[in-house]
Short mmCIF file of C-alpha atoms and ligand atoms in Angstrom, two decimals:
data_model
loop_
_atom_site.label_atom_id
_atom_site.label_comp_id
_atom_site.label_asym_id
_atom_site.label_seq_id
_atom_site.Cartn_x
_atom_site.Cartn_y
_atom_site.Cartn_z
CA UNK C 1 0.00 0.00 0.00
CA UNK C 2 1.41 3.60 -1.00
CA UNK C 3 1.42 5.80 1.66
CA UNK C 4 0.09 9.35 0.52
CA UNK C 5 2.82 12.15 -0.11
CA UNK C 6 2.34 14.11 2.89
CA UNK C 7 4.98 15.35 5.50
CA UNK C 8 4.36 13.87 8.70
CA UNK C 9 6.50 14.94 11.12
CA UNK C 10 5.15 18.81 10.33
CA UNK C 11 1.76 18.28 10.12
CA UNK C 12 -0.20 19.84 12.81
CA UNK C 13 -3.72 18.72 14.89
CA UNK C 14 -6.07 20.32 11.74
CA UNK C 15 -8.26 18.87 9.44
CA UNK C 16 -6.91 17.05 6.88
CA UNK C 17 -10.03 15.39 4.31
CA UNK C 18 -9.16 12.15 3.64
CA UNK C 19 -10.39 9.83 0.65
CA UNK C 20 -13.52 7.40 2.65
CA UNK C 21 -15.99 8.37 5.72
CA UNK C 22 -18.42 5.77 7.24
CA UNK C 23 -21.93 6.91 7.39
CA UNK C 24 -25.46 5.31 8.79
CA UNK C 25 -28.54 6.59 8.84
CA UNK C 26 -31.26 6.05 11.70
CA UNK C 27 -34.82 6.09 10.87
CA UNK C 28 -37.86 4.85 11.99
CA UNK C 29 -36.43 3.53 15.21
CA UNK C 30 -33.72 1.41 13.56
CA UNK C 31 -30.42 2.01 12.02
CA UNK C 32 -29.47 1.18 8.03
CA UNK C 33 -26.52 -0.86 7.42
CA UNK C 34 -24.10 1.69 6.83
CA UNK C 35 -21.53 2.30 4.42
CA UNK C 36 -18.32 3.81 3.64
CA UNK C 37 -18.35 6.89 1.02
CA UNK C 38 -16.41 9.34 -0.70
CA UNK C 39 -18.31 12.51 -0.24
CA UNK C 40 -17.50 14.68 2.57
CA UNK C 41 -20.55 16.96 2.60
CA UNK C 42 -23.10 16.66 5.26
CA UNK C 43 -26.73 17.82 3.88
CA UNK C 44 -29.81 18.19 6.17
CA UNK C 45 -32.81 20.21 6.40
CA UNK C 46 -32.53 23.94 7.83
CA UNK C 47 -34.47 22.79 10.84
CA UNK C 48 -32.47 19.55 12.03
CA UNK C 49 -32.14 18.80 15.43
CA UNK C 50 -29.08 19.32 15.53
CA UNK C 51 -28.91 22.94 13.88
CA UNK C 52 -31.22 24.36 16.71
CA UNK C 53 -30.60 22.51 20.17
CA UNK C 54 -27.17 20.79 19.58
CA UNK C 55 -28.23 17.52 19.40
CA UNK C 56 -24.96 15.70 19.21
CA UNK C 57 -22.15 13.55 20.45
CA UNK C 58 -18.66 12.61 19.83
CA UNK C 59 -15.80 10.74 19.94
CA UNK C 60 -11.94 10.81 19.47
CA UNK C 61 -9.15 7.98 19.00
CA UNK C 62 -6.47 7.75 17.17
CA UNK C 63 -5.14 4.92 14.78
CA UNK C 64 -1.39 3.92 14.95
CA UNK C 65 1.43 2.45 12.84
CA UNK C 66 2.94 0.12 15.06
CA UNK C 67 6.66 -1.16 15.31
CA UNK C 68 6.50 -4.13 13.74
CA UNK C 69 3.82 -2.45 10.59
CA UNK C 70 0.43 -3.16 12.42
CA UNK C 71 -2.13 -0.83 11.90
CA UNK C 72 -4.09 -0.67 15.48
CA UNK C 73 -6.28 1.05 17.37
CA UNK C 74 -6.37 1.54 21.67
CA UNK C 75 -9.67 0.73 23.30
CA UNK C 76 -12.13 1.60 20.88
CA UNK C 77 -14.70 -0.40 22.94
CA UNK C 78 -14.29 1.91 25.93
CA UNK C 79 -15.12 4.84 23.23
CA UNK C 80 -18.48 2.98 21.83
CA UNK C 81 -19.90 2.67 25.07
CA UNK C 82 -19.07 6.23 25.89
CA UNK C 83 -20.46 7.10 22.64
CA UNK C 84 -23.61 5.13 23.87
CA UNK C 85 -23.31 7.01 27.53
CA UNK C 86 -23.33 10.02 25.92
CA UNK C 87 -26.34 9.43 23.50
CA UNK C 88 -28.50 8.22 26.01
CA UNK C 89 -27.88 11.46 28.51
CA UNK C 90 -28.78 13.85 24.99
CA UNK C 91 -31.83 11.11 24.25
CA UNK C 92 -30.24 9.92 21.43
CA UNK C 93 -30.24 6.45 19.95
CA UNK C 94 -27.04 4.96 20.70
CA UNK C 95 -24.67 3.42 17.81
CA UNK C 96 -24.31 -0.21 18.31
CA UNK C 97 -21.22 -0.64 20.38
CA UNK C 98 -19.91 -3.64 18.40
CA UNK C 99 -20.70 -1.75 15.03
CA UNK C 100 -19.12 1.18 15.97
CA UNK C 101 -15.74 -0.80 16.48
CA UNK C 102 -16.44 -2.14 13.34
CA UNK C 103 -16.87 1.31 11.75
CA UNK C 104 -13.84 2.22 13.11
CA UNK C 105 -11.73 -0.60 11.37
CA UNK C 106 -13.47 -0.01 8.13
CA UNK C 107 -13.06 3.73 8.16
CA UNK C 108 -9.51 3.20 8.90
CA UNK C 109 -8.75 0.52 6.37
CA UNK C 110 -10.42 2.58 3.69
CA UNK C 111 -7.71 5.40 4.59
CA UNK C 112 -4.64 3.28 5.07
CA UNK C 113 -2.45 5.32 2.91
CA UNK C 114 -2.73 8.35 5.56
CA UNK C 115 -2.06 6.17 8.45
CA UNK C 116 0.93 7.40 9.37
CA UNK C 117 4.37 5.15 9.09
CA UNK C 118 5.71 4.66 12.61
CA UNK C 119 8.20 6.65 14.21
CA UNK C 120 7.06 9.49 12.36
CA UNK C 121 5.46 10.93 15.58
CA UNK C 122 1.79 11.49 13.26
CA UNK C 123 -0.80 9.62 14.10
CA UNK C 124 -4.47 9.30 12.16
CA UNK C 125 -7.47 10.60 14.58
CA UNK C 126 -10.47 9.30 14.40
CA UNK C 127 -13.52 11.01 14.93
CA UNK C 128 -17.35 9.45 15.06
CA UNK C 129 -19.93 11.29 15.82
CA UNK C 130 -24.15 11.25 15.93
CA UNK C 131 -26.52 13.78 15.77
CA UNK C 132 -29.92 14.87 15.13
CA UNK C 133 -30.90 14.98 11.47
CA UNK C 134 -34.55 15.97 10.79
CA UNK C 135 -36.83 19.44 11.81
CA UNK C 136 -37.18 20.00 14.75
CA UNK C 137 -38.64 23.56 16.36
CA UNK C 138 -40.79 22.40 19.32
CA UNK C 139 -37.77 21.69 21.83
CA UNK C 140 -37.91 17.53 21.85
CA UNK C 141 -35.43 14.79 20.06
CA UNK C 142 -35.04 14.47 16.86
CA UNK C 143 -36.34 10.76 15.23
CA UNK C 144 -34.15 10.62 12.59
CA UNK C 145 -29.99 10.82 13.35
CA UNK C 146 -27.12 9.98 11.38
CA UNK C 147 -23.55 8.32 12.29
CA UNK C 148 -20.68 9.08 10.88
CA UNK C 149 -16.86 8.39 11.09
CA UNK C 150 -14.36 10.33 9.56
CA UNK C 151 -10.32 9.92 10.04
CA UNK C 152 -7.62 12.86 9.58
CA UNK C 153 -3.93 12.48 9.83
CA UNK C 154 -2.60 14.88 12.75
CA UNK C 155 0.87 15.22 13.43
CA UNK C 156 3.45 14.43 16.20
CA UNK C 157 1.70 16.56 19.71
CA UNK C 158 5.22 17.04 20.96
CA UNK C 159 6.40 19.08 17.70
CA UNK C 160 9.82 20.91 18.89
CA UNK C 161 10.27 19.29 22.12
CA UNK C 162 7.80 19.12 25.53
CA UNK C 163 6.73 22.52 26.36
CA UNK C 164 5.15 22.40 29.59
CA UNK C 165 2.18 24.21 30.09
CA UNK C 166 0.28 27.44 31.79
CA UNK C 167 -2.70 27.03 32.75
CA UNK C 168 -5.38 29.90 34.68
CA UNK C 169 -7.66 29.16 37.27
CA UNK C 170 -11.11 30.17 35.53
CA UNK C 171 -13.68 32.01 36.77
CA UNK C 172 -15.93 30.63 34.14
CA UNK C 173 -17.52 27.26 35.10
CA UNK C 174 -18.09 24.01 32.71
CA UNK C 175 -20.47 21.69 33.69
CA UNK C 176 -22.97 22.19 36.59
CA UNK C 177 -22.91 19.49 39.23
CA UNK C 178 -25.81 16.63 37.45
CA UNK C 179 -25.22 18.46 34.41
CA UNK C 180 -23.67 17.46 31.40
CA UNK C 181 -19.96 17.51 32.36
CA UNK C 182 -19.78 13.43 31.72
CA UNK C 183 -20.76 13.25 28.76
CA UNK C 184 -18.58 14.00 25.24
CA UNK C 185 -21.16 16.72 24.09
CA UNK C 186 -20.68 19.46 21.18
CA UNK C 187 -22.63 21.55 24.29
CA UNK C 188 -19.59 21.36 26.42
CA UNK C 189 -17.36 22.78 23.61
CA UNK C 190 -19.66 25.70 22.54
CA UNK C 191 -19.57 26.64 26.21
CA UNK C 192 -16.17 26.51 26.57
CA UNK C 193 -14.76 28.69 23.63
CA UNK C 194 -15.19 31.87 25.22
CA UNK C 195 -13.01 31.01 28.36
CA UNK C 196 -10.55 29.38 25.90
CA UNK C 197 -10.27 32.42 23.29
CA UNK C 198 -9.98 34.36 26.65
CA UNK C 199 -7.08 32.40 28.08
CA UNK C 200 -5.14 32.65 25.47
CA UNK C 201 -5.29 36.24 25.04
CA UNK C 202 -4.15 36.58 28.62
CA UNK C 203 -1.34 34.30 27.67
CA UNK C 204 -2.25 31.31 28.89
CA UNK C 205 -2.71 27.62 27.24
CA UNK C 206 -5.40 26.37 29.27
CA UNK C 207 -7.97 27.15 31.76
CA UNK C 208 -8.52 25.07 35.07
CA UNK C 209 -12.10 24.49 35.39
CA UNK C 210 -13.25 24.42 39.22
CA UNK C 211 -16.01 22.30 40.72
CA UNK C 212 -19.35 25.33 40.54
CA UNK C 213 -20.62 24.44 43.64
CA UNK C 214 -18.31 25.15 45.93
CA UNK C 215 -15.25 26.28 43.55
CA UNK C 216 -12.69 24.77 45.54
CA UNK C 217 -12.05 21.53 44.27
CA UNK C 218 -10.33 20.80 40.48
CA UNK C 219 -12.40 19.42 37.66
CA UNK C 220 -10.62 19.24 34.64
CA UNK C 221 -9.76 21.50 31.42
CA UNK C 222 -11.71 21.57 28.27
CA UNK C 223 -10.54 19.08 26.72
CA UNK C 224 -8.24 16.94 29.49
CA UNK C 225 -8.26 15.47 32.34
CA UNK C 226 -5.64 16.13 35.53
CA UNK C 227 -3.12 13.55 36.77
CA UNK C 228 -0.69 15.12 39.77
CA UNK C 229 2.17 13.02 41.31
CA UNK C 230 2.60 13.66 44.75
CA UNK C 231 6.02 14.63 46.39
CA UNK C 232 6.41 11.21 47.66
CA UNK C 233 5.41 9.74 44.30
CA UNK C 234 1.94 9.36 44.58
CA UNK C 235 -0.49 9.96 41.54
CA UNK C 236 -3.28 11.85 42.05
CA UNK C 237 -6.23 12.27 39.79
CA UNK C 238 -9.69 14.09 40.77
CA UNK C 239 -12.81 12.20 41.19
CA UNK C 240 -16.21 14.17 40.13
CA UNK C 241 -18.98 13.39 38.73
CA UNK C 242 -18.79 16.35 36.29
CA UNK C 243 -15.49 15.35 34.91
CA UNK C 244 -15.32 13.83 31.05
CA UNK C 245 -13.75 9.99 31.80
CA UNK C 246 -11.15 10.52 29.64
CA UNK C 247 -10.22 6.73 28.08
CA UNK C 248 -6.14 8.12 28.53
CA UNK C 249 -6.65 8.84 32.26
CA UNK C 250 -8.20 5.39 33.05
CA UNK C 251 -5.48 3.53 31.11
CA UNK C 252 -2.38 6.02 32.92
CA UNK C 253 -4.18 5.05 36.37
CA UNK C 254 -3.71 1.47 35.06
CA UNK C 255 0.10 1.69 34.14
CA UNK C 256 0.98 3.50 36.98
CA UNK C 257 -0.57 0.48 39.26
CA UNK C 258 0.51 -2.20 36.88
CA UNK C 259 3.40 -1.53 35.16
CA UNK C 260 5.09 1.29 37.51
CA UNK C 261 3.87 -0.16 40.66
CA UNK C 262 2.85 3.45 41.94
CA UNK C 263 0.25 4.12 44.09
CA UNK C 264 -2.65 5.73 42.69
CA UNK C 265 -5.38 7.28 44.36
CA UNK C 266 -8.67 9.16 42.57
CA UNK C 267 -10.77 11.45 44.93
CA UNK C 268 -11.54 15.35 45.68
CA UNK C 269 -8.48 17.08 44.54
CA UNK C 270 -8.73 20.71 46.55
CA UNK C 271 -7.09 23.14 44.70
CA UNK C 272 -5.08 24.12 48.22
CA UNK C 273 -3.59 20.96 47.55
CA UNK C 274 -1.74 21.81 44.40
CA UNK C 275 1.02 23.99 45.53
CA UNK C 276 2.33 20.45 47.51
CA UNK C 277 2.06 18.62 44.27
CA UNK C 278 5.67 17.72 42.40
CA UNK C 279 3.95 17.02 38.74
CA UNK C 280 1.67 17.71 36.71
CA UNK C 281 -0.24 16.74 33.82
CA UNK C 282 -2.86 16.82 31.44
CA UNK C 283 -4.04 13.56 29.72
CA UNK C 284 -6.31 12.78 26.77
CA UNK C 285 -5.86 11.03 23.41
CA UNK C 286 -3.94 14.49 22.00
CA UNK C 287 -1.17 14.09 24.14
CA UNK C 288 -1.48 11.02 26.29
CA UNK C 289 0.09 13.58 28.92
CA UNK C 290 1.24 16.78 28.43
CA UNK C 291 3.08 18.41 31.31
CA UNK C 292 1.48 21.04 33.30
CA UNK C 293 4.33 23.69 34.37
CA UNK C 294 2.61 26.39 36.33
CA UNK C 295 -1.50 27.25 36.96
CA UNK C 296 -2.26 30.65 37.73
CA UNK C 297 -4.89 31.22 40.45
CA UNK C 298 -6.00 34.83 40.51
CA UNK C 299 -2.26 36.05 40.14
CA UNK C 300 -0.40 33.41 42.32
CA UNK C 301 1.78 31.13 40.64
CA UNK C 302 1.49 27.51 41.71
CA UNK C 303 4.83 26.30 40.02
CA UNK C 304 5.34 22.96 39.66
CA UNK C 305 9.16 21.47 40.83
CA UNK C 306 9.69 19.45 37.36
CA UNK C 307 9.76 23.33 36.07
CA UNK C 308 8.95 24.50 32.55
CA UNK C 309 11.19 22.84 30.00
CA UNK C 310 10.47 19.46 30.39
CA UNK C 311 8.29 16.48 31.84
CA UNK C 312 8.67 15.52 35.59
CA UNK C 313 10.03 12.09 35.96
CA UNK C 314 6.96 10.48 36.74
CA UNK C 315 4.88 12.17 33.97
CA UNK C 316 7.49 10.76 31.12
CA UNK C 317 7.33 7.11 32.55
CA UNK C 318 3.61 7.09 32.32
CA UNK C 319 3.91 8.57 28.98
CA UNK C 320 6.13 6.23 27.53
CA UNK C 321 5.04 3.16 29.07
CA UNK C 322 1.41 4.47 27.51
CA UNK C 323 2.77 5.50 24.12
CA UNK C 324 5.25 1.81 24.55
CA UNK C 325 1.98 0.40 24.52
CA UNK C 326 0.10 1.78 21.97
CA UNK C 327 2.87 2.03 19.75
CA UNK C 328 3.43 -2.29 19.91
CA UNK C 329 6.96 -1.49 22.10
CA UNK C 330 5.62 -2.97 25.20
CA UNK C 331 2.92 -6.00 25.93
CA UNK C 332 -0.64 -4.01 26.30
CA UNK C 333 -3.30 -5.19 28.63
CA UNK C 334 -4.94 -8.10 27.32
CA UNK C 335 -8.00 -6.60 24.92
CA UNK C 336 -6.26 -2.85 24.75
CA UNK C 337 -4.88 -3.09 21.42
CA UNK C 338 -7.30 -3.52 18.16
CA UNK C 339 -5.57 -4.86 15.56
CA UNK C 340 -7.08 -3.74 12.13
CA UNK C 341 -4.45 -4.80 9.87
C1 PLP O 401 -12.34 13.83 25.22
C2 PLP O 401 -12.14 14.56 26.50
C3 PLP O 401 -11.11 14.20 27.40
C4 PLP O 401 -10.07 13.16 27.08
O1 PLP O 401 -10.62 11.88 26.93
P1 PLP O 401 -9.78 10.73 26.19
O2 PLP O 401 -10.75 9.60 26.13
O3 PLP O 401 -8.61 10.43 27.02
O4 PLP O 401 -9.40 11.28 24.86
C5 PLP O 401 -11.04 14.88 28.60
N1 PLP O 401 -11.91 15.88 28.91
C6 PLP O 401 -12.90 16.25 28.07
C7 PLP O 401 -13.80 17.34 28.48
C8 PLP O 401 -13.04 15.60 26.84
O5 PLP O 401 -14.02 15.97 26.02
#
């Protein structure tokens, strides 16, 4: 298989169309078999669901190139039945879970030739996605949805080296407590775009979203979740029902127990607690873990000691034990890796 002519290593995280999508179509309460297709155009009506009240869900994963030529994904059953989680909070029909892996290989196959070779640092992200499809103006769920899968080759997150971040305590909020905060909705993004465009502005990369009800415990940013590692080597990661389970997060907690042998504890993470913290770090499919170099709260500095030039100690394990992993280096967890060709 030719790979396409593309430079890998400079490519950044944008949009990229690629030659096959997978779509399905849900209609009188039962989805169509679904196919793979060429055209990248969405049309629906003026009035679709998903137009006026943001009917819609998503996911993100990324295929990888692995050391020995694999192509594989990393848990894409643990993003189907998010998918599914997140479809039933909006009232949506959920994709079937073992269809949606299935879309997932196919939609990858199709594109092999922007899969990117290994060792180049790219990686192909996959996004699927549902929303609502026909009118709607009296506020209720659609009936009719639509599924679809598309894949864009993103390049290497660490471009130029690790740059550890800043990040602002926000005074915006993201997901009221028995909100929507759990689930992977557009919603959550729209909200948060304001207090992104904002942050970075000011200068900063990120914002640290508090828990609204009392603002005094740490949820998570937009788009990641928080590890910390403890001065005696601890790793810490907030517990709230609010917070997006980031797929990443679960699997670090998992290598830290199981392959690092660290001691791992999830709960209320105060954010009085952070100025004892050593590391810290920011996980989601992007990055796997980015480092986390300072947080701003109202104009004190909470500086971490691994400082802002590179990863703490404990951070780079867990990333390359994770990215060992994924990338066929070390032996995964037995059903992690999804071999699609
Ligand atoms: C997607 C997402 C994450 C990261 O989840 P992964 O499954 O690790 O990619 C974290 N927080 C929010 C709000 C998200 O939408």
């Amino acid at each position: 298989m030719e790979k396409k002519n593309i430079d890998w290593g400079n490519l950044g995280f944008g949009y990229v169309q690629t030659d096959k999508r997978y779509v399905s179509n849900f209609k009188d309460g039962s989805w169509d078999e679904g196919t793979l297709t060429s055209d990248p155009t969405v049309v629906i009506n003026e009035c679709a669901g998903v137009l006026q009240y943001a009917q819609t869900v998503f996911e993100g994963l990324k295929a990888y190139t692995t050391e020995d030529g694999h192509i594989v994904t990393f848990r894409p059953d643990l993003n189907a039945a998010r998918l599914k989680a997140s479809a039933e909070r909006l009232e949506m029909p959920a994709f079937p879970e073992d269809r949606f892996v299935d879309a997932i290989a196919q939609t990858v196959a199709a594109n092999e030739a922007y899969v990117p070779p290994y060792g180049s640092g790219a990686t192909l992200y996959i996004r699927p996605y549902l929303f609502g499809t026909n009118p709607v103006i009296g506020v209720k769920p659609a009936d009719e949805y639509q599924f679809r899968v598309f894949a864009t080759p993103v390049g290497p997150y660490f471009k130029g080296g690790v740059r550890p971040l800043t990040i602002r305590v926000s005074d915006f909020d993201r997901a009221a407590p028995h909100g929507t905060g759990h689930i992977k909705a557009g919603l959550n993004y729209a909200m948060s775009l304001h207090a992104i465009v904002s942050a970075h502005k000011e200068g900063y990369d990120e914002n640290l979203y508090l828990d609204p009800a009392t603002r005094t415990k740490v949820e998570e940013t937009g788009g990641a979740n928080f590890l910390f590692v403890t001065k005696d080597g601890k790793v810490v990661t907030p517990k709230s029902s609010s917070i997006l389970p980031s797929i990443t997060r679960r699997s670090l907690v998992y290598v830290a127990k199981e392959y690092l042998g660290l001691e791992v504890e999830e709960r209320e993470v105060y954010l009085s607690e952070l100025e004892d913290m050593a590391e810290c770090g920011l996980c989601g499919t992007a990055a796997v873990i980015s480092p986390v170099g300072k947080i701003v709260d109202h104009g004190k500095e909470i500086c971490f000691p691994s400082g802002m030039t590179e990863m703490g100690p404990v951070t780079k394990k867990l990333y390359e034990t994770l990215t060992g992993i994924q990338m066929g280096r070390l032996e995964a967890p037995e059903g992690w890796i999804k071999v699609i060709k």
